[in-house]
Tab-separated table of C-alpha atoms in Angstrom:
chain	number	residue	atom	x	y	z
A	1	MET	CA	22.664	23.586	7.195
A	2	ALA	CA	20.977	25.390	4.306
A	3	VAL	CA	19.351	23.226	1.676
A	4	ASP	CA	21.611	24.797	-0.976
A	5	SER	CA	24.633	22.994	0.483
A	6	THR	CA	23.010	19.545	0.411
A	7	LEU	CA	22.809	16.967	-2.343
A	8	LEU	CA	19.104	17.756	-2.706
A	9	MET	CA	19.852	20.755	-4.899
A	10	ARG	CA	21.763	18.570	-7.352
A	11	GLU	CA	18.645	16.497	-7.809
A	12	VAL	CA	16.570	19.662	-8.146
A	13	GLU	CA	18.881	20.916	-10.891
A	14	ALA	CA	18.593	17.565	-12.699
A	15	ILE	CA	14.806	17.835	-12.615
A	16	THR	CA	14.928	21.422	-13.866
A	17	GLN	CA	17.197	20.558	-16.780
A	18	SER	CA	16.025	17.116	-17.854
A	19	GLY	CA	12.875	16.285	-15.914
A	20	GLN	CA	9.918	14.821	-17.793
A	21	GLY	CA	7.452	17.038	-15.989
A	22	VAL	CA	4.275	17.712	-17.972
A	23	SER	CA	2.681	20.776	-16.410
A	24	HIS	CA	0.090	21.584	-19.083
A	25	TYR	CA	-2.905	19.505	-20.064
A	26	ARG	CA	-6.028	20.293	-22.010
A	27	VAL	CA	-8.969	18.594	-20.322
A	28	GLU	CA	-12.174	18.074	-22.287
A	29	CYS	CA	-15.370	16.242	-21.505
A	30	ARG	CA	-18.565	15.376	-23.268
A	31	ILE	CA	-21.721	13.827	-21.859
A	32	LYS	CA	-24.077	11.341	-23.457
A	33	ALA	CA	-27.622	12.027	-22.301
A	34	GLY	CA	-30.003	9.608	-23.976
A	35	ASP	CA	-28.961	9.396	-27.629
A	36	GLU	CA	-27.294	12.809	-27.788
A	37	TRP	CA	-23.781	13.983	-26.874
A	38	ILE	CA	-23.504	17.283	-24.988
A	39	THR	CA	-20.350	19.391	-24.726
A	40	PRO	CA	-20.306	21.798	-21.747
A	41	THR	CA	-19.625	25.468	-22.367
A	42	ARG	CA	-16.674	25.491	-19.967
A	43	LEU	CA	-15.042	22.946	-17.632
A	44	ASP	CA	-14.202	24.728	-14.365
A	45	LEU	CA	-12.908	21.929	-12.124
A	46	TYR	CA	-11.456	18.460	-12.442
A	47	SER	CA	-11.126	16.930	-8.957
A	48	LEU	CA	-9.708	13.433	-8.427
A	49	GLU	CA	-9.520	12.065	-4.875
A	50	ARG	CA	-7.880	8.725	-4.095
A	51	ASP	CA	-7.979	7.595	-0.461
A	52	TYR	CA	-5.813	4.499	-0.451
A	53	GLU	CA	-6.109	4.034	3.306
A	54	ASP	CA	-9.880	3.934	3.870
A	55	SER	CA	-11.536	3.722	0.431
A	56	TYR	CA	-11.483	1.315	-2.508
A	57	GLY	CA	-11.955	3.473	-5.616
A	58	ASP	CA	-11.606	6.941	-7.156
A	59	VAL	CA	-13.867	9.873	-6.343
A	60	LEU	CA	-13.839	11.960	-9.537
A	61	VAL	CA	-15.908	15.152	-9.723
A	62	LEU	CA	-16.342	17.540	-12.646
A	63	GLU	CA	-17.734	21.038	-12.304
A	64	PHE	CA	-18.811	22.680	-15.548
A	65	ILE	CA	-21.043	25.393	-16.984
A	66	THR	CA	-23.867	24.670	-19.394
A	67	GLY	CA	-27.140	26.239	-20.457
A	68	LEU	CA	-29.952	26.071	-17.907
A	69	GLY	CA	-32.291	24.673	-20.562
A	70	THR	CA	-29.759	21.973	-21.520
A	71	TYR	CA	-29.500	21.011	-17.871
A	72	ALA	CA	-33.272	20.974	-17.259
A	73	TYR	CA	-34.422	19.216	-20.424
A	74	ARG	CA	-31.473	16.974	-21.380
A	75	LEU	CA	-29.333	16.151	-18.359
A	76	VAL	CA	-32.006	15.855	-15.665
A	77	PRO	CA	-34.423	13.614	-17.641
A	78	ASN	CA	-31.522	11.245	-18.430
A	79	ARG	CA	-29.830	11.522	-15.007
A	80	ASP	CA	-30.000	7.740	-14.405
A	81	GLN	CA	-28.158	6.806	-17.604
A	82	LEU	CA	-25.492	9.452	-18.174
A	83	ARG	CA	-22.207	8.449	-19.818
A	84	VAL	CA	-19.174	10.739	-19.711
A	85	GLU	CA	-15.931	10.777	-21.700
A	86	VAL	CA	-12.950	12.706	-20.300
A	87	THR	CA	-9.977	13.405	-22.590
A	88	SER	CA	-6.578	14.661	-21.367
A	89	THR	CA	-4.192	16.041	-23.990
A	90	PRO	CA	-0.554	16.846	-23.020
A	91	LEU	CA	0.660	20.220	-24.287
A	92	HIS	CA	4.039	21.846	-24.857
A	93	GLU	CA	5.127	24.246	-22.112
A	94	THR	CA	5.576	27.307	-24.316
A	95	SER	CA	3.443	27.017	-27.441
A	96	GLY	CA	0.442	25.172	-26.027
A	97	ALA	CA	0.492	22.759	-28.978
A	98	GLN	CA	-0.175	19.062	-28.483
A	99	ARG	CA	2.874	16.955	-27.668
A	100	SER	CA	3.616	14.090	-30.035
A	101	ASP	CA	5.827	12.153	-27.582
A	102	LEU	CA	3.048	11.536	-25.053
A	103	PRO	CA	-0.312	9.813	-25.572
A	104	ARG	CA	-3.700	11.443	-25.481
A	105	ARG	CA	-5.889	9.642	-22.943
A	106	THR	CA	-9.657	9.166	-23.039
A	107	ARG	CA	-11.587	7.426	-20.238
A	108	SER	CA	-15.273	6.571	-20.074
A	109	TYR	CA	-17.372	6.769	-16.912
A	110	ARG	CA	-20.888	6.588	-15.606
A	111	GLY	CA	-22.136	10.014	-14.548
A	112	ILE	CA	-24.117	10.817	-11.402
A	113	LEU	CA	-25.707	14.253	-11.033
A	114	MET	CA	-24.920	15.784	-7.661
A	115	ASP	CA	-27.487	18.567	-8.161
A	116	GLN	CA	-31.059	17.818	-7.049
A	117	ASP	CA	-32.989	20.774	-8.436
A	118	ASN	CA	-35.163	20.425	-11.549
A	119	PRO	CA	-36.069	23.842	-13.012
A	120	GLY	CA	-38.055	22.217	-15.799
A	121	LEU	CA	-40.400	20.632	-13.266
A	122	VAL	CA	-40.666	23.209	-10.474
A	123	GLY	CA	-39.434	26.408	-12.182
A	124	ARG	CA	-41.704	29.416	-11.630
A	125	SER	CA	-40.320	31.754	-14.285
A	126	PRO	CA	-42.100	32.264	-17.659
A	127	GLN	CA	-39.101	30.668	-19.414
A	128	SER	CA	-39.261	27.377	-17.476
A	129	SER	CA	-41.433	25.615	-20.043
A	130	SER	CA	-38.948	25.993	-22.906
A	131	GLU	CA	-35.366	24.732	-23.286
A	132	GLU	CA	-34.483	27.515	-25.712
A	133	ASP	CA	-35.816	30.220	-23.413
A	134	LEU	CA	-34.003	28.826	-20.383
A	135	ASN	CA	-30.744	28.755	-22.331
A	136	LEU	CA	-31.079	32.513	-22.813
A	137	THR	CA	-31.107	33.067	-19.040
A	138	ALA	CA	-28.152	32.714	-16.638
A	139	PRO	CA	-26.098	29.541	-17.238
A	140	LYS	CA	-26.117	26.619	-14.830
A	141	ARG	CA	-23.090	25.400	-12.874
A	142	VAL	CA	-23.315	21.603	-12.632
A	143	GLU	CA	-21.430	19.108	-10.451
A	144	LEU	CA	-21.128	15.606	-11.821
A	145	GLN	CA	-19.527	12.624	-10.094
A	146	LEU	CA	-17.906	10.057	-12.364
A	147	VAL	CA	-17.672	6.342	-11.560
A	148	ASP	CA	-15.477	3.862	-13.409
A	149	GLU	CA	-17.482	1.007	-14.930
A	150	GLY	CA	-15.447	-1.712	-13.231
A	151	LEU	CA	-15.845	-0.067	-9.818
A	152	TYR	CA	-19.548	0.534	-10.498
A	153	GLN	CA	-20.159	-3.185	-11.011
A	154	ALA	CA	-17.751	-4.461	-8.342
A	155	ARG	CA	-19.348	-2.426	-5.561
A	156	MET	CA	-22.632	-4.302	-6.153
A	157	ILE	CA	-21.137	-7.778	-5.737
A	158	THR	CA	-22.019	-9.826	-2.651
A	159	ILE	CA	-20.501	-13.209	-1.929
A	160	GLY	CA	-20.694	-16.205	0.412
A	161	ARG	CA	-17.991	-18.842	0.398
A	162	LEU	CA	-16.400	-21.644	2.391
A	163	TYR	CA	-12.740	-22.296	1.563
A	164	ARG	CA	-10.777	-25.238	2.902
A	165	SER	CA	-7.042	-25.587	3.601
A	166	LEU	CA	-5.706	-22.349	2.176
A	167	ARG	CA	-4.195	-19.042	3.233
A	168	PRO	CA	-6.543	-16.055	3.774
A	169	MET	CA	-4.736	-14.101	1.046
A	170	ASP	CA	-5.445	-16.892	-1.449
A	171	ALA	CA	-9.158	-16.471	-0.765
A	172	LEU	CA	-8.954	-12.711	-1.355
A	173	LYS	CA	-6.928	-13.136	-4.539
A	174	SER	CA	-9.454	-15.682	-5.834
A	175	LEU	CA	-12.371	-13.290	-5.300
A	176	PHE	CA	-10.622	-10.321	-6.905
A	177	THR	CA	-9.528	-12.468	-9.853
A	178	GLU	CA	-13.158	-13.391	-10.495
A	179	THR	CA	-13.955	-9.689	-11.043
A	180	THR	CA	-11.795	-9.754	-14.198
A	181	GLN	CA	-14.846	-11.284	-15.881
A	182	LEU	CA	-16.770	-7.999	-15.577
A	183	VAL	CA	-17.451	-6.366	-18.971
A	184	ASP	CA	-19.190	-3.211	-20.168
A	185	GLY	CA	-21.897	-2.811	-22.796
A	186	ASN	CA	-19.312	-3.268	-25.564
A	187	ASN	CA	-18.058	-6.524	-24.014
A	188	GLN	CA	-14.779	-4.872	-22.990
A	189	GLN	CA	-12.959	-6.239	-19.932
A	190	GLN	CA	-13.176	-3.738	-17.051
A	191	ILE	CA	-10.732	-5.210	-14.498
A	192	GLN	CA	-7.482	-6.707	-15.701
A	193	GLY	CA	-5.680	-8.186	-12.707
A	194	VAL	CA	-4.494	-8.156	-9.091
A	195	GLU	CA	-1.194	-6.911	-7.611
A	196	ILE	CA	-0.427	-8.111	-4.088
A	197	ALA	CA	2.419	-6.792	-1.956
A	198	GLU	CA	4.712	-9.361	-0.394
A	199	GLY	CA	4.886	-10.050	3.330
A	200	TYR	CA	1.381	-11.444	3.901
A	201	ASN	CA	0.370	-14.236	6.293
A	202	GLN	CA	1.554	-17.627	5.010
A	203	THR	CA	-0.323	-19.776	7.547
A	204	GLN	CA	-2.988	-22.050	6.091
A	205	ARG	CA	-6.361	-22.298	7.794
A	206	GLN	CA	-8.497	-25.389	7.810
A	207	HIS	CA	-11.557	-23.266	6.994
A	208	VAL	CA	-11.982	-19.705	5.722
A	209	ILE	CA	-15.633	-18.722	6.101
A	210	LEU	CA	-17.272	-15.751	4.389
A	211	PRO	CA	-20.985	-15.405	5.301
A	212	HIS	CA	-23.554	-15.197	2.513
A	213	GLY	CA	-24.539	-11.668	1.567
A	214	THR	CA	-21.119	-10.177	2.394
A	215	PRO	CA	-20.303	-7.174	0.148
A	216	LEU	CA	-17.075	-7.708	-1.773
A	217	PHE	CA	-15.413	-4.634	-0.258
A	218	GLN	CA	-15.978	-5.929	3.293
A	219	VAL	CA	-14.101	-9.174	2.629
A	220	PRO	CA	-10.559	-7.808	3.339
A	221	ASP	CA	-11.581	-6.583	6.810
A	222	ILE	CA	-13.268	-9.909	7.599
A	223	LEU	CA	-10.180	-11.856	6.546
A	224	GLN	CA	-7.932	-9.522	8.546
A	225	THR	CA	-9.904	-9.558	11.799
A	226	ASP	CA	-11.893	-12.821	11.852
A	227	GLN	CA	-10.250	-15.283	9.470
A	228	GLY	CA	-6.590	-15.507	10.417
A	229	GLY	CA	-5.249	-12.146	9.240
A	230	LEU	CA	-3.545	-10.880	6.070
A	231	TYR	CA	-0.797	-8.400	7.028
A	232	SER	CA	0.780	-7.385	10.323
A	233	ALA	CA	0.556	-3.693	9.319
A	234	GLY	CA	-3.071	-3.397	8.241
A	235	ILE	CA	-4.840	-4.144	4.970
A	236	SER	CA	-5.874	-1.841	2.120
A	237	CYS	CA	-7.384	-2.770	-1.247
A	238	TYR	CA	-7.806	-0.244	-4.046
A	239	LEU	CA	-8.985	-0.458	-7.666
A	240	GLN	CA	-7.017	1.922	-9.894
A	241	ASN	CA	-6.600	1.826	-13.663
A	242	LYS	CA	-8.369	-1.559	-13.833
A	243	ILE	CA	-5.914	-3.211	-11.411
A	244	TRP	CA	-6.599	-4.320	-7.815
A	245	HIS	CA	-3.817	-3.214	-5.459
A	246	VAL	CA	-3.511	-5.046	-2.118
A	247	PHE	CA	-0.925	-3.791	0.399
A	248	PRO	CA	-0.229	-3.100	4.113
A	249	PRO	CA	-0.803	0.651	4.670
A	250	TYR	CA	1.366	0.991	7.815
A	251	ASN	CA	4.442	-0.989	6.760
A	252	THR	CA	7.159	1.642	6.321
A	253	GLN	CA	9.947	-0.866	5.571
A	254	ARG	CA	9.059	-1.883	2.006
A	255	PHE	CA	11.142	0.699	0.126
A	256	SER	CA	14.169	-1.510	-0.603
A	257	GLN	CA	12.062	-4.461	-1.863
A	258	ALA	CA	9.500	-2.592	-3.980
A	259	LYS	CA	9.546	-2.630	-7.779
A	260	ARG	CA	8.570	1.053	-8.039
A	261	THR	CA	9.037	3.794	-5.444
A	262	LEU	CA	8.357	7.479	-4.814
A	263	THR	CA	11.041	9.892	-3.566
A	264	ILE	CA	9.877	13.259	-2.186
A	265	LEU	CA	12.346	16.156	-1.936
A	266	ASN	CA	11.386	18.840	0.576
A	267	ILE	CA	12.616	22.175	-0.832
A	268	PRO	CA	11.862	25.633	0.654
A	269	PRO	CA	9.362	27.668	-1.437
A	270	ASN	CA	11.891	30.429	-2.160
A	271	ARG	CA	14.151	27.879	-3.880
A	272	TYR	CA	11.688	26.246	-6.259
A	273	TYR	CA	8.102	27.468	-5.883
A	274	GLY	CA	6.428	28.174	-9.221
A	275	ALA	CA	8.690	25.989	-11.364
A	276	GLU	CA	6.804	23.939	-13.946
A	277	ARG	CA	9.109	20.907	-14.028
A	278	THR	CA	8.629	19.230	-10.679
A	279	TYR	CA	9.448	15.576	-11.256
A	280	ARG	CA	11.478	13.049	-13.165
A	281	LYS	CA	10.785	9.360	-13.612
A	282	THR	CA	12.785	6.250	-14.309
A	283	GLU	CA	11.826	2.626	-14.715
A	284	LYS	CA	11.885	2.007	-10.945
A	285	GLN	CA	11.224	5.349	-9.278
A	286	ILE	CA	9.591	8.751	-9.424
A	287	VAL	CA	11.393	11.728	-7.870
A	288	ILE	CA	9.297	14.822	-7.135
A	289	VAL	CA	10.027	18.267	-5.725
A	290	THR	CA	7.556	19.646	-3.176
A	291	ALA	CA	7.923	23.339	-2.437
A	292	GLY	CA	4.321	24.136	-1.497
A	293	GLU	CA	2.433	23.882	1.778
A	294	MET	CA	3.205	21.001	4.103
A	295	ASP	CA	1.888	19.877	7.471
A	296	THR	CA	2.069	16.842	9.736
A	297	ARG	CA	-0.235	15.046	12.167
A	298	ASP	CA	1.321	12.887	14.857
A	299	THR	CA	-1.029	11.227	17.364
A	300	ALA	CA	1.154	8.227	18.135
A	301	ARG	CA	2.321	9.589	21.510
A	302	TYR	CA	-1.268	10.142	22.682
A	303	GLU	CA	-2.261	6.660	21.548
A	304	GLN	CA	0.676	5.107	23.388
A	305	LEU	CA	-0.241	6.938	26.591
A	306	ASN	CA	-3.955	6.188	26.389
A	307	ASP	CA	-4.014	2.741	24.792
A	308	GLY	CA	-0.528	1.400	25.459
A	309	ASN	CA	2.641	0.667	23.524
A	310	ALA	CA	2.508	-3.047	24.378
A	311	VAL	CA	-0.307	-5.589	24.368
A	312	ARG	CA	-1.010	-9.079	25.675
A	313	PHE	CA	-3.796	-11.619	25.123
A	314	THR	CA	-4.371	-15.339	25.550
A	315	ASP	CA	-3.662	-17.689	22.662
A	316	ALA	CA	-7.086	-19.194	21.934
A	317	ARG	CA	-5.479	-22.223	20.298
A	318	LYS	CA	-4.119	-23.299	23.706
A	319	LEU	CA	-7.304	-22.991	25.752
A	320	LEU	CA	-7.911	-26.759	25.801
A	321	THR	CA	-4.225	-27.612	26.275
A	322	PHE	CA	-3.389	-24.881	28.737
A	323	GLY	CA	-0.601	-26.667	30.591
A	324	GLU	CA	1.391	-29.844	31.030
A	325	THR	CA	0.545	-32.363	33.749
A	326	GLN	CA	3.262	-34.662	35.011
A	327	GLN	CA	3.418	-36.599	38.294
A	328	ASN	CA	0.139	-35.112	39.476
A	329	LYS	CA	1.420	-31.564	38.900
A	330	THR	CA	0.190	-29.078	36.232
A	331	GLN	CA	2.698	-26.537	35.003
A	332	LEU	CA	1.596	-23.410	33.099
A	333	ARG	CA	4.132	-21.520	30.996
A	334	ARG	CA	3.274	-17.934	30.264
A	335	GLN	CA	5.285	-17.794	27.046
A	336	ASP	CA	3.360	-20.786	25.670
A	337	ASN	CA	-0.153	-19.503	26.370
A	338	VAL	CA	-0.046	-15.709	26.038
A	339	PHE	CA	0.786	-13.425	23.127
A	340	GLU	CA	2.900	-10.493	24.337
A	341	PHE	CA	4.588	-7.941	22.121
A	342	GLU	CA	5.797	-4.389	22.423
A	343	GLY	CA	6.069	-1.404	20.115
A	344	PRO	CA	8.610	1.432	20.472
A	345	LYS	CA	9.614	2.016	24.077
A	346	MET	CA	8.483	5.163	25.854
A	347	ASP	CA	10.671	7.659	27.732
A	348	GLY	CA	12.942	6.075	30.305
A	349	GLY	CA	12.526	2.640	28.785
A	350	MET	CA	9.071	2.230	30.316
A	351	SER	CA	6.230	0.268	28.740
A	352	ASN	CA	2.493	0.836	28.963
A	353	ALA	CA	1.274	-2.762	28.558
A	354	ARG	CA	-2.474	-3.372	28.220
A	355	TRP	CA	-4.671	-6.395	27.830
A	356	SER	CA	-6.354	-6.578	24.450
A	357	LYS	CA	-10.112	-6.078	24.227
A	358	GLN	CA	-10.166	-9.607	22.826
A	359	ARG	CA	-8.777	-11.409	25.866
A	360	ALA	CA	-8.403	-14.671	23.918
A	361	THR	CA	-7.820	-14.953	20.168
A	362	ALA	CA	-5.744	-16.952	17.721
A	363	ASN	CA	-5.312	-13.985	15.341
A	364	PRO	CA	-2.638	-11.480	16.430
A	365	PHE	CA	-2.702	-9.462	13.191
A	366	PRO	CA	-5.245	-6.798	14.295
A	367	GLN	CA	-3.055	-6.150	17.357
A	368	TYR	CA	0.074	-5.975	15.220
A	369	THR	CA	-1.723	-3.426	13.044
A	370	GLN	CA	-2.482	-1.155	16.002
A	371	MET	CA	1.147	-1.236	17.099
A	372	ALA	CA	2.308	-0.430	13.551
A	373	HIS	CA	-0.093	2.535	13.363
A	374	ARG	CA	1.230	3.882	16.676
A	375	ASN	CA	4.733	3.862	15.250
A	376	GLY	CA	4.001	6.373	12.488
A	377	ARG	CA	2.680	9.828	11.617
A	378	TYR	CA	0.846	11.445	8.724
A	379	LEU	CA	2.411	13.997	6.400
A	380	MET	CA	0.431	16.160	3.975
A	381	VAL	CA	2.468	17.436	1.030
A	382	GLU	CA	1.558	19.841	-1.793
A	383	TRP	CA	2.946	18.883	-5.201
A	384	MET	CA	2.499	21.630	-7.779
A	385	HIS	CA	2.350	20.821	-11.515
A	386	GLY	CA	2.252	17.101	-10.761
A	387	ASP	CA	0.507	14.167	-12.394
A	388	ALA	CA	-1.535	11.732	-10.287
A	389	SER	CA	-1.482	9.093	-13.045
A	390	LEU	CA	2.164	8.367	-12.177
A	391	LEU	CA	1.306	7.229	-8.643
A	392	THR	CA	0.009	3.840	-7.554
A	393	PRO	CA	-1.725	2.783	-4.323
A	394	GLY	CA	0.587	2.071	-1.394
A	395	MET	CA	3.803	3.132	-3.131
A	396	PRO	CA	6.793	2.981	-0.742
A	397	VAL	CA	8.017	6.521	-0.077
A	398	LYS	CA	11.381	8.057	0.772
A	399	PHE	CA	11.074	11.584	2.168
A	400	MET	CA	14.242	13.706	2.149
A	401	GLY	CA	14.843	17.114	3.671
A	402	ALA	CA	17.318	19.229	5.648
A	403	VAL	CA	16.532	18.685	9.356
A	404	ASN	CA	18.727	19.549	12.360
A	405	ASP	CA	21.549	20.810	10.129
A	406	LYS	CA	21.819	17.553	8.225
A	407	LEU	CA	20.187	15.707	5.360
A	408	SER	CA	17.532	13.448	6.900
A	409	VAL	CA	15.735	10.534	5.265
A	410	PHE	CA	12.391	9.053	6.363
A	411	TYR	CA	10.542	6.087	4.908
A	412	GLY	CA	6.828	5.580	4.566
A	413	VAL	CA	3.827	4.669	2.405
A	414	LEU	CA	1.670	6.726	0.035
A	415	LEU	CA	-1.894	6.625	1.426
A	416	GLY	CA	-3.753	9.311	-0.506
A	417	VAL	CA	-3.792	11.595	-3.545
A	418	HIS	CA	-6.051	14.566	-4.228
A	419	GLU	CA	-5.523	16.149	-7.645
A	420	GLN	CA	-7.301	19.336	-8.706
A	421	ARG	CA	-7.115	20.948	-12.141
A	422	ILE	CA	-8.637	24.355	-12.876
A	423	PRO	CA	-8.348	26.523	-16.002
A	424	LYS	CA	-5.289	28.693	-16.299
A	425	GLU	CA	-7.098	31.207	-18.510
A	426	GLY	CA	-10.233	33.224	-17.952
A	427	GLY	CA	-13.080	33.599	-20.409
A	428	SER	CA	-15.478	31.042	-21.820
A	429	VAL	CA	-12.814	28.871	-23.485
A	430	ALA	CA	-10.002	27.227	-21.520
A	431	SER	CA	-7.131	25.228	-23.010
A	432	GLN	CA	-4.680	24.632	-20.144
A	433	TYR	CA	-5.379	22.917	-16.814
A	434	PRO	CA	-2.308	22.832	-14.514
A	435	ALA	CA	-2.514	20.509	-11.521
A	436	SER	CA	-2.242	21.011	-7.791
A	437	ILE	CA	-1.874	17.745	-5.883
A	438	ARG	CA	-2.058	16.943	-2.186
A	439	LEU	CA	-0.325	13.764	-1.064
A	440	LYS	CA	-1.046	11.895	2.173
A	441	VAL	CA	1.987	9.937	3.373
A	442	PHE	CA	2.389	7.687	6.408
A	443	LEU	CA	5.963	8.099	7.734
A	444	SER	CA	7.856	6.248	10.420
A	445	ARG	CA	8.526	8.111	13.683
A	446	GLU	CA	12.208	8.707	14.276
A	447	PRO	CA	13.705	9.660	17.676
A	448	GLY	CA	14.236	13.383	18.049
A	449	VAL	CA	12.399	14.390	14.850
């Protein structure tokens, strides 16, 4: 079945005609070094990487060109106290003029120089002793990493707590809520709240113990593995746009319950590649067209063969009450003393059951997480002319495409975004920065596909 004969093309036509896609932005930055603001000659790269699965905050890198003297005598001496402002201005598709229906956004960051050389200190040329002379030589290409102020402060927090009679998620929510008190030099609040996905562990624990000196970003893993567990499909925490997002990264069944979702349409490149309107948005969903490169990584079968598709371990809560003794006889019931559960069956209905590395534990959630991970696969998708600001950590995903002569639908979770913007024009002045975005999605494995 060709994609032209499916309902996908109707959605593609709707996006083409009435989509809200904004494909052109003007990106500007200026840097405060000491008491002076510096504007680079040309911004060559805006790279934003968000790893929702394994990280906790944005990795934002700017690459720009400036005078070698400016770099040596203004940026390098103030490298420990750089402040950066990045402004994104939406433009009209044809004229390049600023759009009045969309806001202009300015964000402030701390700047960290990724370059280590210091031509003002170790330069051997005759011009090295003068900023003006160095600026007359070849310009300097500089890489600068930007860190959000809230993330900058939160990553330095260490804690030590003892909670009594509460759920592990309540402890995590309490700690993240305390970070809303973080402020910048202008006394502006840097973190505004916490959003927690439903479906977490509701069992109260008598004690939840967090050792003193524990970094804040290690707390979710401790609660998941050592303090009763949070989700049965893993735990991820990510700070984006001043909001903490807490969600299970391998739960592919959240699409129907989520408040906001992402729908990905897989369209062949010869049907849509190069179009500038590639998405539409509503109050509850974002629908995007992906016609660029796409690849998948599926290691679930290998993991099932090597590590098993079923697991068993002793319930540590029953170690002291292992059986029932009546009339001088002790009876042990396997279903009362051992956790046993199975993931998707293998070929022929067979199961590869293994004992857990933790032979006795009262927390099954790490084992549930491994089974959930072995029931999925990763999909890398290229989204041209997209906008990463529309996406949130752990968004439930519906992936649609023509497979096996029929329209197939797969469900999953958004686990990563990598947005790159480079100038559309050559020369020393650039005004338009179209985006190329790579999405990492965790999809459920379906039989035969």
